[in-house]
Amino acid sequence: MTGMSTANAAVRHRIRVTGVVQGVGFRPFVHRLANDLALGGYVGNDAGGVFVEVEGQPSDVARFERRLLDEAPPMARIAGVEPTQVGTTGERQFRIVESDRGGGARTFISPDVAVCDECLDELFDLTDRRSRYPFINCTNCGPRFSITVRLPYDRPNTTMRGFAMCRACATEYADPADRRFHAQPVACPACGPRISFSTVIGGAGEQVVEGTDAAIAATQAALADGQVVAVKGLGGYHLACDATSATAVATLRARKARPDKPLAVMVRDLAVAQVLANVGPAEAAVLTSPARPIVLLLKRGGSRLTELVAPDSPYLGLLLPYTPLHHLLFHPVPGSTATVPYALVMTSGNLADEPICYDDDDARDRLGHLVDAWLAHNRPIHVPCDDSVVRVEAGAELPVRRSRGYAPLPLRLPFVAVALLAAGGELKNTFCLASGRDAWMSQHIGDMGALPTLTAFKRSVRQFAEMYQVSPQVVAADAHPGYQTRRWAEDEADLPVELVQHHHAHIAAVMAEHGLPLGERVIGFAFDGTGYGSDGAIWGGEVLVAGYDEFERAAHLRYVPLPGGDTTIRKPYRAALAHLWAAGIDWSEDLPPVLASTPAELTVLRRQLERGIQCVPTSSMGRLFDAVSSLLGARHTVSYEAQAAIELETVAGAHMNEPMPDYHFQVTGDEIDPGPLLRAIVDDIRRGCAPGPVAAGFHAAVASLVAETADRLGRSSGIERVALSGGVFQNVLLVRLARARLERLGMQVLTHRLVPPNDGGLALGQAVVAASRYQSPPGREARR
Ligand SMILES: [Zn+2]
Ligand SMILES: [Zn+2]
């Protein structure tokens, strides 16, 4: 072509594609597209994403670049497409080249994806060579994050490296026209992982059942018999049992030391879910999404589930099968008479607050005494990942736990961040690795109080830094001196530490999620149970006028002395007694929290309060919800976080359309006093008012407090944006009421859609606050 001067001279473009483009069928897609347009060149993976060179007519190359964006595979998330012109080589063929391990740019790992419909069709097609194969997958579905050992995402870098492909699988893998072309976990019954069923692993009388159908049938029989079975899944072990059997669920609860906390239930399909709970279109979309989270839904009456699944709760956490193995469990085994389960409890395989088990040896040690049998497999899990949990509010997802199916999708930061690691909070820990405009939130790690959780945290931090090749320059941590995460940051991270106030981090997380630029400020309501305040008190009912780099505490709930501080969290009646005492209300014996304590305890508490011994001042909104819950007799002691508040929301929810009492906080300066509200509630209780309307009135009062405070601060500051965060805003009733009142005032309301309002979202806020301190706005010196 050289020397020819035609108008249609070929051009060659080198194109760099970044984002989630590995492990999602991107290279086969590029290959098909290039062939379609008769372009020459090649495509490959490297640590920076996908690199492409295409050569052909300029109009075809332009068309190629457009279609690259428009027709990308469903699981791809393209962050950028950057073409540059390079010299032509005359290449006519298009090929896929080997991965390049070099390259300084970065890539992203896809989350694990639920098995797709095409694979499911093959799974239940008795003539298919992968018929009833529990590890069937393709470029559009299957394990990703949980099997990734390092990048680039290629088979030798996954836990599938131990399985050599058979000839048939290798042919599919190498055929650009095949839907398993370069699907890294591709496998079949001849060459891939296998399942087995066993009883008492390693012990006397161990029985092992090999073969898919025999193992599935044995599992179904064990479940039907009321046994607890450890089922190895995608991101870890589940403990499974029959959700219609009170005996089975009671056994599981007793062994797992989990008395009341609702257990997730898996059912065969959407039709069964609709029998058990109210499933609207938005809920159905989330239930069947490729992420397949646990969705908290309102229970329907008269279901076959035992009440023990979610005692005293109007909600049911439902999820649908997301691995081929799950689907097999919910379908009859040909030739077997084993009963097919109707609904299975599927709870994380762990003890109480410990992290999920994912390693086979560790699972034997830690789960051995909890289970009667095992349904295991030999595909190693490298990255443990719990199921995600979401609620649906205003037709959109409100994350409660962001983990499998979502992690480690990056969040786009509103500004360029220094490479940093945010250590997250103490409960529901997740951490965040950030660099440039990307923030990778980790999967759910757990409650840092347990030593195994700290170990899991350290391992995951190492994994993230290795996978993404990011060397943090700074570590961000909560300011609480007692948090394990702060201790880790200061003692072990060996980097400069930026301390971030807890509630500031909550508000910054919402701001970042909504892409607010640096310099923006919001009126932030950070309502939660516990967070270390700048004055050493326990905060939690905070109104902040906040930007990323700083905040002003504009208002807060009045301090109440809490005897025993954080130990009160599991005893809402003590929060009630403290609030009554602070409001000057007698501990008379007609009040439920007084009846819930012993005379001796009352004497001790009174002495503590009068003398201020071992009393921690707190402005916690979470404790106020606890107090009201106890006053209404709804809940005096709890076995899991926010239990009392959830039950209060439930009581209120049924009475929102009826007349309700009109309660008010008293606001003086920057202090919000719940005293008048509590006195009115106590009067109503004494008059024999039913709990429902009182709980409804309380919710309305908190929503009005938010609206009135936002209105007042909006007028004085000119800010029209309101951000709601903190665990209290997992309460969808409260969010709904507050949103309606704020929007009526013409204010813009920012709530969480991507990370949880609880401490599971804290790390994102810590990351942006710390990063903002390393910016150098005009006229100001950067900190470093
Ligand atoms: Zn598939
Ligand atoms: Zn094979």
PDB file of C-alpha atoms in Angstrom, residues 567-717:
ATOM      1  CA  THR A 567     -21.865  -3.076  76.694  1.00  0.00           C
ATOM      2  CA  THR A 568     -25.332  -1.499  76.683  1.00  0.00           C
ATOM      3  CA  ILE A 569     -25.676  -2.254  72.973  1.00  0.00           C
ATOM      4  CA  ARG A 570     -27.136  -5.687  73.660  1.00  0.00           C
ATOM      5  CA  LYS A 571     -29.465  -4.342  76.343  1.00  0.00           C
ATOM      6  CA  PRO A 572     -31.929  -1.810  74.914  1.00  0.00           C
ATOM      7  CA  TYR A 573     -33.759  -1.602  78.280  1.00  0.00           C
ATOM      8  CA  ARG A 574     -30.610  -0.007  79.729  1.00  0.00           C
ATOM      9  CA  ALA A 575     -30.590   2.568  76.933  1.00  0.00           C
ATOM     10  CA  ALA A 576     -34.226   3.249  77.824  1.00  0.00           C
ATOM     11  CA  LEU A 577     -33.425   3.652  81.540  1.00  0.00           C
ATOM     12  CA  ALA A 578     -30.578   6.054  80.701  1.00  0.00           C
ATOM     13  CA  HIS A 579     -32.840   8.099  78.455  1.00  0.00           C
ATOM     14  CA  LEU A 580     -35.615   8.172  81.058  1.00  0.00           C
ATOM     15  CA  TRP A 581     -33.132   9.311  83.691  1.00  0.00           C
ATOM     16  CA  ALA A 582     -31.767  12.053  81.418  1.00  0.00           C
ATOM     17  CA  ALA A 583     -35.304  13.246  80.606  1.00  0.00           C
ATOM     18  CA  GLY A 584     -36.206  13.380  84.310  1.00  0.00           C
ATOM     19  CA  ILE A 585     -38.788  10.607  84.037  1.00  0.00           C
ATOM     20  CA  ASP A 586     -39.217   8.352  87.074  1.00  0.00           C
ATOM     21  CA  TRP A 587     -38.343   4.689  86.775  1.00  0.00           C
ATOM     22  CA  SER A 588     -41.838   3.712  87.799  1.00  0.00           C
ATOM     23  CA  GLU A 589     -42.852   0.089  87.695  1.00  0.00           C
ATOM     24  CA  ASP A 590     -45.451   0.573  84.996  1.00  0.00           C
ATOM     25  CA  LEU A 591     -42.727   1.077  82.407  1.00  0.00           C
ATOM     26  CA  PRO A 592     -41.522  -1.969  80.427  1.00  0.00           C
ATOM     27  CA  PRO A 593     -37.749  -1.246  80.672  1.00  0.00           C
ATOM     28  CA  VAL A 594     -38.062  -0.992  84.460  1.00  0.00           C
ATOM     29  CA  LEU A 595     -39.877  -4.316  84.556  1.00  0.00           C
ATOM     30  CA  ALA A 596     -37.154  -5.818  82.365  1.00  0.00           C
ATOM     31  CA  SER A 597     -34.460  -5.170  84.961  1.00  0.00           C
ATOM     32  CA  THR A 598     -34.010  -6.459  88.486  1.00  0.00           C
ATOM     33  CA  PRO A 599     -34.309  -4.207  91.564  1.00  0.00           C
ATOM     34  CA  ALA A 600     -30.607  -4.799  92.293  1.00  0.00           C
ATOM     35  CA  GLU A 601     -29.656  -3.764  88.793  1.00  0.00           C
ATOM     36  CA  LEU A 602     -31.785  -0.641  89.074  1.00  0.00           C
ATOM     37  CA  THR A 603     -30.014   0.308  92.292  1.00  0.00           C
ATOM     38  CA  VAL A 604     -26.592  -0.083  90.718  1.00  0.00           C
ATOM     39  CA  LEU A 605     -27.602   1.804  87.597  1.00  0.00           C
ATOM     40  CA  ARG A 606     -29.088   4.657  89.618  1.00  0.00           C
ATOM     41  CA  ARG A 607     -25.881   4.974  91.610  1.00  0.00           C
ATOM     42  CA  GLN A 608     -23.781   4.913  88.444  1.00  0.00           C
ATOM     43  CA  LEU A 609     -25.898   7.614  86.832  1.00  0.00           C
ATOM     44  CA  GLU A 610     -26.015   9.831  89.917  1.00  0.00           C
ATOM     45  CA  ARG A 611     -22.271   9.699  90.418  1.00  0.00           C
ATOM     46  CA  GLY A 612     -21.301   9.464  86.763  1.00  0.00           C
ATOM     47  CA  ILE A 613     -19.361   6.252  87.360  1.00  0.00           C
ATOM     48  CA  GLN A 614     -18.509   4.264  84.240  1.00  0.00           C
ATOM     49  CA  CYS A 615     -20.967   6.310  82.268  1.00  0.00           C
ATOM     50  CA  VAL A 616     -20.093   7.202  78.686  1.00  0.00           C
ATOM     51  CA  PRO A 617     -21.823  10.260  77.247  1.00  0.00           C
ATOM     52  CA  THR A 618     -23.496   9.365  73.980  1.00  0.00           C
ATOM     53  CA  SER A 619     -25.505  11.157  71.307  1.00  0.00           C
ATOM     54  CA  SER A 620     -26.383   7.884  69.575  1.00  0.00           C
ATOM     55  CA  MET A 621     -29.574   7.795  67.521  1.00  0.00           C
ATOM     56  CA  GLY A 622     -29.338   4.009  67.469  1.00  0.00           C
ATOM     57  CA  ARG A 623     -29.595   3.942  71.267  1.00  0.00           C
ATOM     58  CA  LEU A 624     -32.638   6.247  71.108  1.00  0.00           C
ATOM     59  CA  PHE A 625     -34.337   3.763  68.750  1.00  0.00           C
ATOM     60  CA  ASP A 626     -33.390   1.008  71.229  1.00  0.00           C
ATOM     61  CA  ALA A 627     -34.831   3.038  74.098  1.00  0.00           C
ATOM     62  CA  VAL A 628     -38.154   3.595  72.353  1.00  0.00           C
ATOM     63  CA  SER A 629     -38.290  -0.057  71.316  1.00  0.00           C
ATOM     64  CA  SER A 630     -37.856  -1.095  74.942  1.00  0.00           C
ATOM     65  CA  LEU A 631     -40.380   1.484  76.184  1.00  0.00           C
ATOM     66  CA  LEU A 632     -42.952  -0.001  73.831  1.00  0.00           C
ATOM     67  CA  GLY A 633     -42.146  -3.455  75.150  1.00  0.00           C
ATOM     68  CA  ALA A 634     -41.028  -4.534  71.673  1.00  0.00           C
ATOM     69  CA  ARG A 635     -37.516  -5.621  72.608  1.00  0.00           C
ATOM     70  CA  HIS A 636     -35.435  -5.414  75.810  1.00  0.00           C
ATOM     71  CA  THR A 637     -32.374  -7.438  74.918  1.00  0.00           C
ATOM     72  CA  VAL A 638     -30.913  -8.214  71.515  1.00  0.00           C
ATOM     73  CA  SER A 639     -28.693 -10.910  70.085  1.00  0.00           C
ATOM     74  CA  TYR A 640     -27.685  -9.089  66.906  1.00  0.00           C
ATOM     75  CA  GLU A 641     -26.995  -5.514  65.948  1.00  0.00           C
ATOM     76  CA  ALA A 642     -29.970  -3.222  65.379  1.00  0.00           C
ATOM     77  CA  GLN A 643     -32.469  -5.965  66.295  1.00  0.00           C
ATOM     78  CA  ALA A 644     -34.541  -3.647  68.483  1.00  0.00           C
ATOM     79  CA  ALA A 645     -34.607  -0.892  65.870  1.00  0.00           C
ATOM     80  CA  ILE A 646     -35.640  -3.337  63.146  1.00  0.00           C
ATOM     81  CA  GLU A 647     -38.511  -4.572  65.293  1.00  0.00           C
ATOM     82  CA  LEU A 648     -39.538  -0.993  66.056  1.00  0.00           C
ATOM     83  CA  GLU A 649     -39.627  -0.253  62.318  1.00  0.00           C
ATOM     84  CA  THR A 650     -41.811  -3.305  61.891  1.00  0.00           C
ATOM     85  CA  VAL A 651     -44.261  -2.223  64.579  1.00  0.00           C
ATOM     86  CA  ALA A 652     -44.434   1.253  63.036  1.00  0.00           C
ATOM     87  CA  GLY A 653     -44.688   0.074  59.434  1.00  0.00           C
ATOM     88  CA  ALA A 654     -48.163  -1.393  59.864  1.00  0.00           C
ATOM     89  CA  HIS A 655     -49.571   1.849  61.292  1.00  0.00           C
ATOM     90  CA  MET A 656     -48.285   4.580  59.010  1.00  0.00           C
ATOM     91  CA  ASN A 657     -51.659   5.214  57.369  1.00  0.00           C
ATOM     92  CA  GLU A 658     -53.547   5.624  60.635  1.00  0.00           C
ATOM     93  CA  PRO A 659     -53.800   8.603  62.976  1.00  0.00           C
ATOM     94  CA  MET A 660     -50.659   8.818  65.075  1.00  0.00           C
ATOM     95  CA  PRO A 661     -49.426  10.955  67.949  1.00  0.00           C
ATOM     96  CA  ASP A 662     -47.512  14.108  67.094  1.00  0.00           C
ATOM     97  CA  TYR A 663     -44.116  13.988  68.824  1.00  0.00           C
ATOM     98  CA  HIS A 664     -41.358  16.583  68.762  1.00  0.00           C
ATOM     99  CA  PHE A 665     -37.715  16.904  69.648  1.00  0.00           C
ATOM    100  CA  GLN A 666     -36.713  20.148  71.278  1.00  0.00           C
ATOM    101  CA  VAL A 667     -33.888  21.890  69.459  1.00  0.00           C
ATOM    102  CA  THR A 668     -31.864  24.478  71.361  1.00  0.00           C
ATOM    103  CA  GLY A 669     -28.837  25.830  69.562  1.00  0.00           C
ATOM    104  CA  ASP A 670     -26.920  22.815  68.292  1.00  0.00           C
ATOM    105  CA  GLU A 671     -28.517  20.438  70.789  1.00  0.00           C
ATOM    106  CA  ILE A 672     -31.422  18.151  69.921  1.00  0.00           C
ATOM    107  CA  ASP A 673     -33.203  17.063  73.078  1.00  0.00           C
ATOM    108  CA  PRO A 674     -35.375  13.944  72.885  1.00  0.00           C
ATOM    109  CA  GLY A 675     -36.732  14.685  76.406  1.00  0.00           C
ATOM    110  CA  PRO A 676     -40.101  16.186  75.395  1.00  0.00           C
ATOM    111  CA  LEU A 677     -40.651  13.371  72.895  1.00  0.00           C
ATOM    112  CA  LEU A 678     -39.893  10.707  75.508  1.00  0.00           C
ATOM    113  CA  ARG A 679     -42.164  12.359  78.083  1.00  0.00           C
ATOM    114  CA  ALA A 680     -45.000  12.393  75.531  1.00  0.00           C
ATOM    115  CA  ILE A 681     -44.370   8.740  74.652  1.00  0.00           C
ATOM    116  CA  VAL A 682     -44.368   7.731  78.328  1.00  0.00           C
ATOM    117  CA  ASP A 683     -47.643   9.633  78.846  1.00  0.00           C
ATOM    118  CA  ASP A 684     -49.165   7.774  75.898  1.00  0.00           C
ATOM    119  CA  ILE A 685     -47.948   4.427  77.210  1.00  0.00           C
ATOM    120  CA  ARG A 686     -49.447   5.182  80.604  1.00  0.00           C
ATOM    121  CA  ARG A 687     -52.743   6.102  78.950  1.00  0.00           C
ATOM    122  CA  GLY A 688     -52.723   2.652  77.362  1.00  0.00           C
ATOM    123  CA  CYS A 689     -51.923   3.781  73.840  1.00  0.00           C
ATOM    124  CA  ALA A 690     -51.059   0.835  71.530  1.00  0.00           C
ATOM    125  CA  PRO A 691     -47.394   0.454  70.518  1.00  0.00           C
ATOM    126  CA  GLY A 692     -48.098   0.673  66.759  1.00  0.00           C
ATOM    127  CA  PRO A 693     -49.220   4.291  66.544  1.00  0.00           C
ATOM    128  CA  VAL A 694     -46.537   5.362  69.061  1.00  0.00           C
ATOM    129  CA  ALA A 695     -43.802   3.705  66.986  1.00  0.00           C
ATOM    130  CA  ALA A 696     -45.237   5.321  63.843  1.00  0.00           C
ATOM    131  CA  GLY A 697     -45.317   8.714  65.544  1.00  0.00           C
ATOM    132  CA  PHE A 698     -41.711   8.270  66.647  1.00  0.00           C
ATOM    133  CA  HIS A 699     -40.563   7.527  63.084  1.00  0.00           C
ATOM    134  CA  ALA A 700     -42.475  10.549  61.822  1.00  0.00           C
ATOM    135  CA  ALA A 701     -40.861  12.713  64.512  1.00  0.00           C
ATOM    136  CA  VAL A 702     -37.332  11.649  63.492  1.00  0.00           C
ATOM    137  CA  ALA A 703     -38.144  12.320  59.827  1.00  0.00           C
ATOM    138  CA  SER A 704     -39.536  15.760  60.733  1.00  0.00           C
ATOM    139  CA  LEU A 705     -36.439  16.485  62.790  1.00  0.00           C
ATOM    140  CA  VAL A 706     -34.312  15.717  59.723  1.00  0.00           C
ATOM    141  CA  ALA A 707     -36.431  17.925  57.475  1.00  0.00           C
ATOM    142  CA  GLU A 708     -36.655  20.862  59.875  1.00  0.00           C
ATOM    143  CA  THR A 709     -32.945  20.773  60.692  1.00  0.00           C
ATOM    144  CA  ALA A 710     -32.006  20.525  57.014  1.00  0.00           C
ATOM    145  CA  ASP A 711     -34.306  23.433  56.236  1.00  0.00           C
ATOM    146  CA  ARG A 712     -32.777  25.608  58.941  1.00  0.00           C
ATOM    147  CA  LEU A 713     -29.189  24.753  58.005  1.00  0.00           C
ATOM    148  CA  GLY A 714     -30.002  25.090  54.315  1.00  0.00           C
ATOM    149  CA  ARG A 715     -31.197  28.636  54.855  1.00  0.00           C
ATOM    150  CA  SER A 716     -28.100  29.662  56.784  1.00  0.00           C
ATOM    151  CA  SER A 717     -25.556  27.886  54.568  1.00  0.00           C
TER     152      SER A 717
END
